[in-house]
Amino acid sequence: MAYQAQYYPGNSQIAKNRRRYMDPSEKLKKLRDVAMDDVVRILGHRAPGEDYKSIHPPLEEGNEPDDYVRKLVTPIEGAKKGDRIRYVQFTDSIYFAPMVPYLRAWMYMTRMRGFDTGTLSGRQIIEMRERDLEKASKELIDNETFDPAKTGIRGATVHGHACRLDENGLMFDAWQRYRWNAKKGEVEYVKDQVALPLDKPISVGKPLPDAELKKMTTIFRVDGVDMIDDPEVMAMNLRIHRLRTLCGFQAFALKGE
Amino acid sequence: MAKEKDKLFLDAMKKKFKEAPTAVNTNYYTFGGWKQSKRKREWVEQANKIAKARGIPMMNQDIGVPLGQRVLMPYQLSHTDIYAEADDLHFMNNAAMQQCWDDIRRTVISGMDTAHAVIEKRLGKEVTPETINFYLETVNHAMPGGAVVQEHMAEVSPGLTADCYVKVFSGDDELLDQIDKRFVIDINKEFPKDQAKQLKEAIGKSLWQKVACPTLVGRVCDGGTMSRWSAMQISMSFISAYRLAAGEAAIADFAFAAKHASVVEMGTMMPARRARGPNEPGGIPFGFLADMSQSFRVKPDDPARAALEVVALGAVVNDQIYLGSYMSGGVGFTQYATAAYTDDILEDYTYWAVDHIKSKYGGLVKSKPSMDLMEKLGTEVNTYALEMYEKYPAAMEAHFGGSQRATVAAAATGIACAMATGNADFGVNGWYLSMLQHKERWGRLGFYGFDLQDQCGAANSLSYRSDEGLPFELRGPNYPNYAMNVGHLSGYGGIACAAHVARGDAFACSPLIKVAFADKNLPFDFANITKEFGRGALREFMPAGERSLIIPAQ
């Protein structure tokens, strides 16, 4: 029987959301359209229109030794061209941001290729070849995994995910890379990822209402959906602990569990 | 569940933030940046003067991240009424923290029985209470830097080594009755009756010296020096007190006993790749750390406080000083590690857990370890801890780093599991249950290390085979799975302690260490560890080993 990926257990709304984000057959909703040049400006790795810096010649020009891995793996575009590797990093507020850091990692694994990722408590970094990174960044800013108020694009000084929200409902950022435009009711970036000032503000759109965020979030919380109210998620998690405790990493050695 | 008014952290939250602890929104960017901090203002003034005098730029608060974009909150030292700025909890700025580590590092426990056997059996000389008293007078001259054997020797100013002395202790009341009281740590006086009984039974008739080497020696040399300093002065004192020949072969036995055979160092040897000597913080087993703390001696009815005091001790010695500086360097670890002993947050979770165990599980140490108990009790305590962060955004912001929350929730869970069963291995298994649930619940945990040690830790928390594990009390910062476990080590010490104080044990691992740190002459009070750190922050703590005698007057 062919393996059917299940992605995530549970029947709570949070479990369903996690499953949907991870399932690559589910198309994620596009909620905004930030211009590619603006995405490039926020990333801050190159100026729009500037050539990509390369770290090796295009693969088609090189004399790569023959090996079976090269035959198996089709290089992503940036690898073909020899792009350097750059990053985008998102900070997700504990106050019902759509994403949580681990889910980003799990979702990237099922939906993308050619990246390296690292997960911490508040932030999540992806490193990719530069032109592929820009495409991925645009998608991740435009789609429902991003909320202008509860998600931050931050290269350095990333903390703020667990701080209270400001008077406009925005997540704290010590560098104030973004600000609330009260007239438009939108959040606009005035600094790039590493807090260098932008030439002009870049709007990333209107924050989603709190009620909407609570429906689409992936965090279990007592003031939202509590994990202890999803028996399947609890059982799965306890099983991991039980198996590791009783038989280390030889889960196959345990009988009757 | 306890009512809101019972939450122990609310007082601290109200002092830290002007909004209600339950409020989700606040204001930022209006506090004047770093200038809101008295300490940072003071430092900028200092740095400007220094820069001008030396002609090299120094601290400039306008460089780097703009500090103080939110309120630079004060920190309450848990179970005290002391509030301090975060800066004053960095060990470099805190003389009490420095002395705490000094007092551990400079402690050497050395048995006297081997030396006495050599004197009596090999040399045919008599050892009596009178000769022991004379030896103790001699060694209290020699240990701080006095010469006893050779004339024309350079000695050390007593003003620099006033903190150095030697005392003795034993389970033999009859012998100690005849020893000069100035040299005795009296177990009967210092410990509650039941604890004294346990300690005396464990120590037996053996006679032990507690050597407090000079603080200054540790600062100039290292932990590995201590047993050498101690052994040299002990050997010389035996030679002098018993009129032995300095060159005779039997002297080698004193040296061997004092350096190796009968010596207990506070930290075990670490592998060469750690580049540390023995008696350095990376080698201190959690059980030893638990025994250094004296809370349970002075407050035997409060096992939770005992565990929390060890948490504070571990946070400073293991996280802030060892991993934060010995192994890493810099300033980042203070903010992380202080979460475990400030603002009564872990306090609240731990006392809630103790009440819960008493009301739902028949009391402390009334349950046997089992997976079912782990899953039930561990889930209850961990869920309570995480819910508090969710219900009180002030607590969430106080612990604004995920690693802080992960440590605190896991420490509460681990301490609870240890106290319910009296089993420290079961306790640390609870730690790992907390970590797995925490990651699943919030989709986040701590820094990258939490992806490693805390995901695999359940697999070795009950392992005893030498290539896979150790009884938890004997594990320490250098246990392979913990060697880079920043922020975890505080909780681990608390768990090792919790299992034993819940049982009413007078010690967790070593009765000798427990008694050695019951010594009233130590500058740092190991019965009130958190308070001492607070006194250090307030600049009320007087350390030892100061050099004012040998430097120009300021």
Coordinates of C-alpha atoms in Angstrom, one line a residue, chain B residues 35-540:
Chain B
K35 CA 18.3 56.7 29.7
Q36 CA 15.5 55.2 31.7
S37 CA 18.0 53.1 33.6
K38 CA 19.8 54.6 36.5
R39 CA 22.6 52.1 36.1
K40 CA 23.1 52.7 32.4
R41 CA 23.2 56.5 33.0
E42 CA 25.9 55.9 35.6
W43 CA 27.9 53.7 33.3
V44 CA 27.8 56.1 30.4
E45 CA 29.2 58.8 32.7
Q46 CA 31.9 56.3 33.8
A47 CA 32.7 55.2 30.3
N48 CA 33.0 58.8 29.0
K49 CA 35.6 59.6 31.7
I50 CA 37.5 56.4 31.1
A51 CA 37.5 57.0 27.3
K52 CA 38.8 60.5 27.8
A53 CA 41.5 59.4 30.2
R54 CA 42.8 56.5 28.1
G55 CA 42.2 57.9 24.7
I56 CA 40.3 54.9 23.5
P57 CA 36.5 54.9 23.0
M58 CA 34.5 52.7 25.4
M59 CA 30.9 51.9 26.1
N60 CA 28.6 54.0 24.0
Q61 CA 24.9 53.2 24.4
D62 CA 24.1 54.7 21.1
I63 CA 25.9 51.9 19.3
G64 CA 24.1 48.8 18.3
V65 CA 20.5 48.0 19.1
P66 CA 18.5 50.8 20.6
L67 CA 18.1 49.7 24.2
G68 CA 15.1 50.6 26.2
Q69 CA 12.4 50.8 23.5
R70 CA 10.2 49.2 26.0
V71 CA 10.3 49.6 29.8
L72 CA 13.5 48.3 31.2
M73 CA 11.8 46.3 33.9
P74 CA 13.1 45.7 37.4
Y75 CA 13.5 42.1 38.6
Q76 CA 12.3 40.8 42.0
L77 CA 14.6 38.3 43.5
S78 CA 12.2 35.5 44.1
H79 CA 10.9 34.9 47.7
T80 CA 12.5 38.2 48.8
D81 CA 11.4 41.8 48.7
I82 CA 14.5 42.9 46.8
Y83 CA 14.1 44.4 43.3
A84 CA 17.1 45.0 41.1
E85 CA 18.0 46.2 37.6
A86 CA 18.9 43.4 35.2
D87 CA 22.4 44.8 34.9
D88 CA 23.1 44.2 38.5
L89 CA 22.3 40.5 38.1
H90 CA 25.2 40.0 35.7
F91 CA 27.9 38.2 37.7
M92 CA 30.5 40.8 36.8
N93 CA 28.4 43.5 38.5
N94 CA 27.4 41.4 41.5
A95 CA 29.9 40.7 44.2
A96 CA 27.6 38.1 45.9
M97 CA 27.5 36.0 42.8
Q98 CA 31.3 36.2 42.5
Q99 CA 31.7 35.2 46.2
C100 CA 29.2 32.4 45.8
W101 CA 31.3 30.8 43.2
D102 CA 34.5 31.7 45.1
D103 CA 33.2 29.9 48.2
I104 CA 32.4 26.8 46.2
R105 CA 35.6 26.7 44.3
R106 CA 37.8 27.3 47.3
T107 CA 36.2 24.5 49.4
V108 CA 38.2 21.3 49.8
I109 CA 37.1 18.5 52.1
S110 CA 39.9 16.4 53.3
G111 CA 39.8 13.3 55.4
M112 CA 42.0 13.1 58.5
D113 CA 41.7 9.4 59.1
T114 CA 44.4 8.3 56.7
A115 CA 46.9 10.8 58.0
H116 CA 46.1 9.8 61.6
A117 CA 46.6 6.1 60.7
V118 CA 50.0 6.9 59.1
I119 CA 51.0 8.8 62.3
E120 CA 49.9 6.1 64.6
K121 CA 50.6 2.9 62.7
R122 CA 53.6 3.8 60.5
L123 CA 55.3 6.3 62.7
G124 CA 54.2 5.0 66.1
K125 CA 53.2 8.4 67.4
E126 CA 50.0 9.1 69.4
V127 CA 47.1 11.0 68.0
T128 CA 44.9 12.5 70.7
P129 CA 42.3 15.3 70.9
E130 CA 45.1 17.5 72.2
T131 CA 47.3 16.8 69.2
I132 CA 44.4 17.3 66.9
N133 CA 43.7 20.7 68.5
F134 CA 47.4 21.6 68.1
Y135 CA 47.3 20.5 64.5
L136 CA 44.2 22.7 63.9
E137 CA 45.9 25.7 65.3
T138 CA 48.9 25.0 63.1
V139 CA 46.9 24.5 59.9
N140 CA 44.9 27.7 60.6
H141 CA 48.2 29.5 60.6
A142 CA 49.5 27.7 57.5
M143 CA 46.5 27.6 55.3
P144 CA 46.1 31.4 54.9
G145 CA 49.8 31.7 54.0
G146 CA 51.9 31.3 57.2
A147 CA 55.2 29.3 57.1
V148 CA 55.6 26.4 59.5
V149 CA 58.6 24.3 58.4
Q150 CA 61.3 26.3 56.7
E151 CA 62.6 29.6 58.0
H152 CA 63.2 32.7 55.8
M153 CA 60.0 32.2 53.9
A154 CA 57.8 34.7 52.1
E155 CA 54.4 34.7 53.7
V156 CA 51.0 36.1 52.8
S157 CA 49.4 39.1 54.4
P158 CA 46.6 37.9 56.7
G159 CA 44.5 40.9 55.6
L160 CA 44.3 39.3 52.1
T161 CA 43.3 35.9 53.3
A162 CA 41.0 36.6 56.2
D163 CA 38.5 34.3 54.7
C164 CA 40.8 31.3 54.9
Y165 CA 40.5 28.7 57.6
V166 CA 40.2 25.0 58.4
K167 CA 37.4 23.4 60.5
V168 CA 36.6 19.8 61.3
F169 CA 33.4 17.8 61.5
S170 CA 32.5 14.2 62.2
G171 CA 29.6 11.9 63.2
D172 CA 31.6 11.1 66.4
D173 CA 30.1 13.4 69.0
E174 CA 32.4 12.0 71.7
L175 CA 35.5 13.0 69.8
L176 CA 34.2 16.5 68.8
D177 CA 33.4 17.2 72.5
Q178 CA 37.1 17.3 73.0
I179 CA 38.0 19.5 70.0
D180 CA 38.3 23.2 70.4
K181 CA 34.9 24.6 69.4
R182 CA 36.4 27.3 67.3
F183 CA 37.4 24.7 64.8
V184 CA 34.2 22.6 64.8
I185 CA 31.2 22.6 62.5
D186 CA 28.7 21.2 64.9
I187 CA 26.2 19.1 63.1
N188 CA 24.0 18.9 66.2
K189 CA 23.8 22.7 66.4
E190 CA 23.5 23.5 62.7
F191 CA 20.9 20.9 61.6
P192 CA 17.4 19.9 62.8
K193 CA 17.6 16.8 64.9
D194 CA 16.4 14.3 62.3
Q195 CA 18.8 15.7 59.7
A196 CA 21.7 15.7 62.1
K197 CA 21.0 12.0 62.9
Q198 CA 21.0 11.1 59.2
L199 CA 24.2 13.1 58.6
K200 CA 26.1 11.7 61.6
E201 CA 25.1 8.1 60.6
A202 CA 26.3 8.7 57.0
I203 CA 29.6 10.3 58.1
G204 CA 30.2 7.8 61.0
K205 CA 33.3 8.1 63.1
S206 CA 35.4 9.6 60.3
L207 CA 37.0 13.0 61.0
W208 CA 36.9 15.5 58.1
Q209 CA 38.5 18.9 57.5
K210 CA 36.6 21.5 55.7
V211 CA 39.3 23.7 54.1
A212 CA 38.3 27.2 53.0
C213 CA 41.3 28.2 50.8
P214 CA 41.8 32.0 50.2
T215 CA 39.4 33.5 47.7
L216 CA 42.3 35.3 46.1
V217 CA 44.0 32.1 45.2
G218 CA 41.1 31.0 43.2
R219 CA 40.9 34.3 41.4
V220 CA 44.6 34.3 40.5
C221 CA 44.9 30.5 39.8
D222 CA 42.0 28.2 39.2
G223 CA 39.9 25.4 40.8
G224 CA 42.5 22.9 40.1
T225 CA 44.9 24.8 42.4
M226 CA 42.7 24.4 45.5
S227 CA 43.4 20.8 46.4
R228 CA 47.1 21.5 45.9
W229 CA 47.1 24.6 48.0
S230 CA 45.1 22.8 50.7
A231 CA 47.3 19.6 50.5
M232 CA 50.6 21.5 50.7
Q233 CA 49.5 23.4 53.8
I234 CA 47.9 20.3 55.4
S235 CA 51.1 18.3 54.8
M236 CA 53.3 21.0 56.2
S237 CA 51.0 21.4 59.2
F238 CA 51.2 17.7 60.0
I239 CA 55.0 17.8 59.7
S240 CA 55.1 20.8 62.1
A241 CA 52.4 19.7 64.6
Y242 CA 53.7 16.1 65.0
R243 CA 57.4 17.0 64.6
L244 CA 58.0 14.8 61.6
A245 CA 60.9 14.8 59.3
A246 CA 60.1 16.7 56.2
G247 CA 62.0 14.3 54.0
E248 CA 60.8 11.0 55.4
A249 CA 58.9 8.6 53.1
A250 CA 55.7 8.7 55.3
I251 CA 55.2 12.3 54.4
A252 CA 54.3 11.2 50.9
D253 CA 51.3 9.4 52.4
F254 CA 50.0 12.8 53.8
A255 CA 50.4 14.4 50.5
F256 CA 48.7 11.5 48.7
A257 CA 45.8 11.5 51.1
A258 CA 45.4 15.2 51.0
K259 CA 45.7 15.5 47.2
H260 CA 43.9 12.3 46.1
A261 CA 42.9 9.5 48.5
S262 CA 41.0 11.4 51.1
V263 CA 40.0 14.5 49.3
V264 CA 36.6 15.6 48.0
E265 CA 36.6 18.4 45.5
M266 CA 33.5 20.3 44.6
G267 CA 33.9 19.7 40.9
T268 CA 35.0 16.5 39.2
M269 CA 37.6 16.4 36.5
M270 CA 36.4 17.2 33.0
P271 CA 37.7 15.9 29.7
A272 CA 40.7 17.8 28.2
R273 CA 38.6 19.3 25.4
R274 CA 36.8 21.5 28.0
A275 CA 40.2 22.8 29.1
R276 CA 39.4 23.1 32.8
G277 CA 41.0 21.8 35.9
P278 CA 39.1 19.9 38.6
N279 CA 37.0 21.9 41.0
E280 CA 35.6 24.1 38.3
P281 CA 31.9 24.6 37.8
G282 CA 31.5 22.3 34.8
G283 CA 32.4 19.4 37.0
I284 CA 29.9 20.0 39.9
P285 CA 27.3 17.2 39.9
F286 CA 23.8 18.3 40.5
G287 CA 23.6 16.3 43.7
F288 CA 26.6 18.3 45.0
L289 CA 25.0 21.5 44.1
A290 CA 21.9 20.4 45.9
D291 CA 24.0 19.7 49.0
M292 CA 25.7 23.1 48.9
S293 CA 22.4 24.8 49.3
Q294 CA 21.3 25.0 53.0
S295 CA 17.7 26.1 52.7
F296 CA 16.3 22.8 53.9
R297 CA 18.5 23.0 57.0
V298 CA 17.1 26.3 58.1
K299 CA 13.6 25.8 56.7
P300 CA 12.9 22.1 56.9
D301 CA 9.2 22.6 56.5
D302 CA 9.6 24.2 53.1
P303 CA 10.9 21.7 50.5
A304 CA 9.8 23.9 47.6
R305 CA 12.0 26.7 48.8
A306 CA 14.9 24.3 49.1
A307 CA 14.5 23.2 45.5
L308 CA 14.1 26.8 44.3
E309 CA 17.2 27.9 46.1
V310 CA 19.2 25.2 44.2
V311 CA 17.6 26.5 41.0
A312 CA 19.0 29.9 41.8
L313 CA 22.4 28.5 42.7
G314 CA 22.5 26.5 39.4
A315 CA 21.4 29.5 37.4
V316 CA 24.3 31.6 38.6
V317 CA 27.1 29.1 38.9
N318 CA 26.2 26.8 36.0
D319 CA 24.4 29.0 33.5
Q320 CA 25.6 32.5 34.1
I321 CA 29.2 31.8 35.1
Y322 CA 30.1 28.4 33.6
L323 CA 28.2 28.2 30.3
G324 CA 27.7 31.9 30.1
S325 CA 31.3 32.8 30.6
Y326 CA 33.7 29.9 30.9
M327 CA 32.3 28.2 27.8
S328 CA 30.8 31.1 25.9
G329 CA 31.7 34.6 27.1
G330 CA 29.8 37.8 26.8
V331 CA 26.7 39.2 28.3
G332 CA 23.8 37.3 26.9
F333 CA 23.2 34.6 29.5
T334 CA 22.2 36.8 32.4
Q335 CA 18.9 37.8 30.8
Y336 CA 18.2 34.2 30.1
A337 CA 19.2 32.6 33.4
T338 CA 17.7 35.1 35.8
A339 CA 14.2 34.1 34.7
A340 CA 14.5 31.0 36.9
Y341 CA 15.0 32.9 40.2
T342 CA 13.2 36.2 39.7
D343 CA 9.7 37.6 39.9
D344 CA 8.3 34.5 41.7
I345 CA 7.1 33.0 38.5
L346 CA 8.8 29.6 38.9
E347 CA 7.9 30.0 42.6
D348 CA 4.2 30.2 41.7
Y349 CA 4.4 27.1 39.5
T350 CA 6.3 25.1 42.1
Y351 CA 4.2 25.9 45.1
W352 CA 1.1 25.3 42.9
A353 CA 2.5 21.9 42.1
V354 CA 3.3 21.1 45.7
D355 CA -0.3 22.0 46.7
H356 CA -1.6 19.9 43.8
I357 CA 0.5 16.9 44.8
K358 CA -0.8 17.2 48.4
S359 CA -4.4 17.5 47.4
K360 CA -4.6 15.0 44.5
Y361 CA -1.8 12.6 45.1
G362 CA -1.8 12.0 48.8
G363 CA 1.2 14.2 49.6
L364 CA 4.9 14.3 48.7
V365 CA 6.6 11.0 48.0
K366 CA 3.3 9.1 48.2
S367 CA 3.4 7.9 44.6
K368 CA 5.5 5.3 42.8
P369 CA 7.1 6.3 39.5
S370 CA 5.1 5.1 36.5
M371 CA 4.4 6.2 33.0
D372 CA 0.7 6.8 33.9
L373 CA 1.7 9.0 36.8
M374 CA 4.1 10.9 34.6
E375 CA 1.6 11.5 31.9
K376 CA -1.0 12.7 34.4
L377 CA 0.9 14.7 36.9
G378 CA 3.5 16.0 34.3
T379 CA 0.7 17.2 32.0
E380 CA -1.1 18.9 34.8
V381 CA 1.8 20.9 36.1
N382 CA 3.2 21.8 32.7
T383 CA -0.3 22.8 31.4
Y384 CA -0.7 25.1 34.5
A385 CA 2.7 26.7 33.8
L386 CA 2.0 27.4 30.2
E387 CA -1.5 28.6 30.9
M388 CA -0.2 31.2 33.3
Y389 CA 1.9 32.7 30.5
E390 CA -1.2 32.7 28.3
K391 CA -3.5 34.2 30.9
Y392 CA -1.0 36.8 32.1
P393 CA 0.7 38.6 29.2
A394 CA 2.9 40.4 31.8
A395 CA 4.4 37.0 32.8
M396 CA 4.8 36.2 29.1
E397 CA 6.7 39.4 28.5
A398 CA 8.7 39.0 31.7
H399 CA 10.0 35.8 30.2
F400 CA 10.1 37.2 26.7
G401 CA 12.5 34.5 25.5
G402 CA 11.2 31.1 24.7
S403 CA 14.2 29.4 26.3
Q404 CA 13.3 31.1 29.6
R405 CA 9.7 29.8 29.5
A406 CA 10.8 26.4 28.4
T407 CA 13.2 26.1 31.3
V408 CA 10.8 27.5 33.9
A409 CA 7.9 25.3 32.8
A410 CA 10.1 22.2 32.6
A411 CA 11.7 22.9 36.0
A412 CA 8.3 23.2 37.6
T413 CA 7.2 19.9 36.0
G414 CA 10.5 18.2 36.9
I415 CA 10.5 19.4 40.5
A416 CA 6.9 18.2 40.9
C417 CA 7.5 14.8 39.5
A418 CA 10.6 14.4 41.7
M419 CA 8.7 15.5 44.8
A420 CA 5.7 13.3 44.1
T421 CA 7.9 10.2 44.0
G422 CA 11.2 11.1 45.7
N423 CA 12.9 10.1 42.5
A424 CA 15.2 12.5 40.7
D425 CA 15.3 10.4 37.5
F426 CA 11.6 10.4 37.4
G427 CA 11.8 14.2 37.9
V428 CA 14.0 14.8 34.9
N429 CA 11.8 12.6 32.8
G430 CA 9.0 15.0 33.7
W431 CA 11.3 17.8 32.4
Y432 CA 11.3 16.2 29.0
L433 CA 7.6 15.6 29.0
S434 CA 7.2 19.3 29.5
M435 CA 9.5 20.1 26.7
L436 CA 7.7 17.9 24.2
Q437 CA 4.3 19.2 25.2
H438 CA 5.5 22.8 25.2
K439 CA 6.8 22.5 21.6
E440 CA 3.6 20.8 20.5
R441 CA 1.3 23.3 22.1
W442 CA 3.0 26.6 21.0
G443 CA 4.9 25.3 18.0
R444 CA 8.0 26.9 19.5
L445 CA 10.3 26.1 22.3
G446 CA 13.8 27.7 22.9
F447 CA 17.0 28.2 21.1
Y448 CA 18.4 25.5 18.8
G449 CA 19.7 23.4 21.7
F450 CA 16.1 22.6 22.7
D451 CA 15.8 20.8 19.4
L452 CA 18.6 18.5 20.5
Q453 CA 18.9 17.7 24.1
D454 CA 15.2 18.3 25.0
Q455 CA 13.9 16.1 22.2
C456 CA 16.1 13.2 23.0
G457 CA 16.4 13.6 26.7
A458 CA 13.5 11.3 27.6
A459 CA 15.5 8.5 26.0
N460 CA 18.3 8.7 28.6
S461 CA 16.6 10.1 31.6
L462 CA 16.3 6.7 33.2
S463 CA 19.6 5.3 31.9
Y464 CA 22.2 4.1 34.4
R465 CA 24.7 2.3 32.2
S466 CA 27.9 4.2 32.1
D467 CA 28.0 4.8 28.4
E468 CA 24.4 5.9 28.3
G469 CA 23.5 7.6 31.6
L470 CA 24.0 8.1 35.3
P471 CA 21.8 8.4 38.3
F472 CA 20.6 12.0 38.0
E473 CA 22.3 13.3 41.2
L474 CA 25.6 12.3 39.7
R475 CA 25.0 14.0 36.4
G476 CA 26.3 17.5 36.0
P477 CA 27.0 20.2 33.4
N478 CA 29.5 17.9 31.8
Y479 CA 27.1 15.0 31.3
P480 CA 27.1 14.6 27.5
N481 CA 23.5 15.5 26.9
Y482 CA 23.8 18.6 29.1
A483 CA 27.2 19.9 28.1
M484 CA 25.8 22.8 26.1
N485 CA 22.4 22.9 27.9
V486 CA 22.4 26.6 28.5
G487 CA 19.6 27.7 30.9
H488 CA 18.7 24.1 31.8
L489 CA 21.2 23.5 34.5
S490 CA 19.4 25.6 37.1
G491 CA 16.3 23.4 36.8
Y492 CA 18.4 20.2 36.8
G493 CA 19.9 21.2 40.2
G494 CA 16.5 21.9 41.5
I495 CA 15.2 18.5 40.4
A496 CA 18.1 16.7 42.1
C497 CA 17.3 18.5 45.3
A498 CA 13.5 18.2 45.1
A499 CA 13.5 14.4 45.2
H500 CA 15.5 14.4 48.4
V501 CA 13.9 17.2 50.4
A502 CA 10.5 15.7 49.6
R503 CA 11.7 12.5 51.3
G504 CA 13.1 14.5 54.2
D505 CA 16.6 13.5 53.3
A506 CA 19.3 15.6 55.0
F507 CA 21.4 15.4 51.8
A508 CA 21.0 14.5 48.2
C509 CA 24.4 13.1 47.3
S510 CA 27.2 13.9 49.8
P511 CA 26.7 14.4 53.6
L512 CA 30.2 15.8 53.7
I513 CA 29.4 18.7 51.3
K514 CA 26.1 19.3 53.1
V515 CA 28.0 19.8 56.4
A516 CA 30.9 21.8 54.9
F517 CA 28.5 24.4 53.6
A518 CA 26.7 24.7 56.9
D519 CA 29.7 26.7 58.0
K520 CA 28.8 30.1 59.4
N521 CA 32.1 31.7 58.5
L522 CA 31.5 31.6 54.8
P523 CA 31.0 35.1 53.4
F524 CA 28.2 33.9 51.2
D525 CA 25.1 32.5 53.0
F526 CA 24.1 29.3 51.3
A527 CA 20.9 29.2 53.3
N528 CA 19.6 32.3 51.6
I529 CA 21.1 32.1 48.1
T530 CA 18.6 34.2 46.2
K531 CA 18.6 36.9 48.9
E532 CA 22.4 37.0 48.7
F533 CA 22.3 37.6 45.0
G534 CA 19.8 40.4 45.7
R535 CA 22.2 41.9 48.3
G536 CA 24.9 41.8 45.7
A537 CA 22.7 43.6 43.2
L538 CA 22.0 46.3 45.8
R539 CA 25.7 46.5 46.6
E540 CA 25.1 45.5 50.2

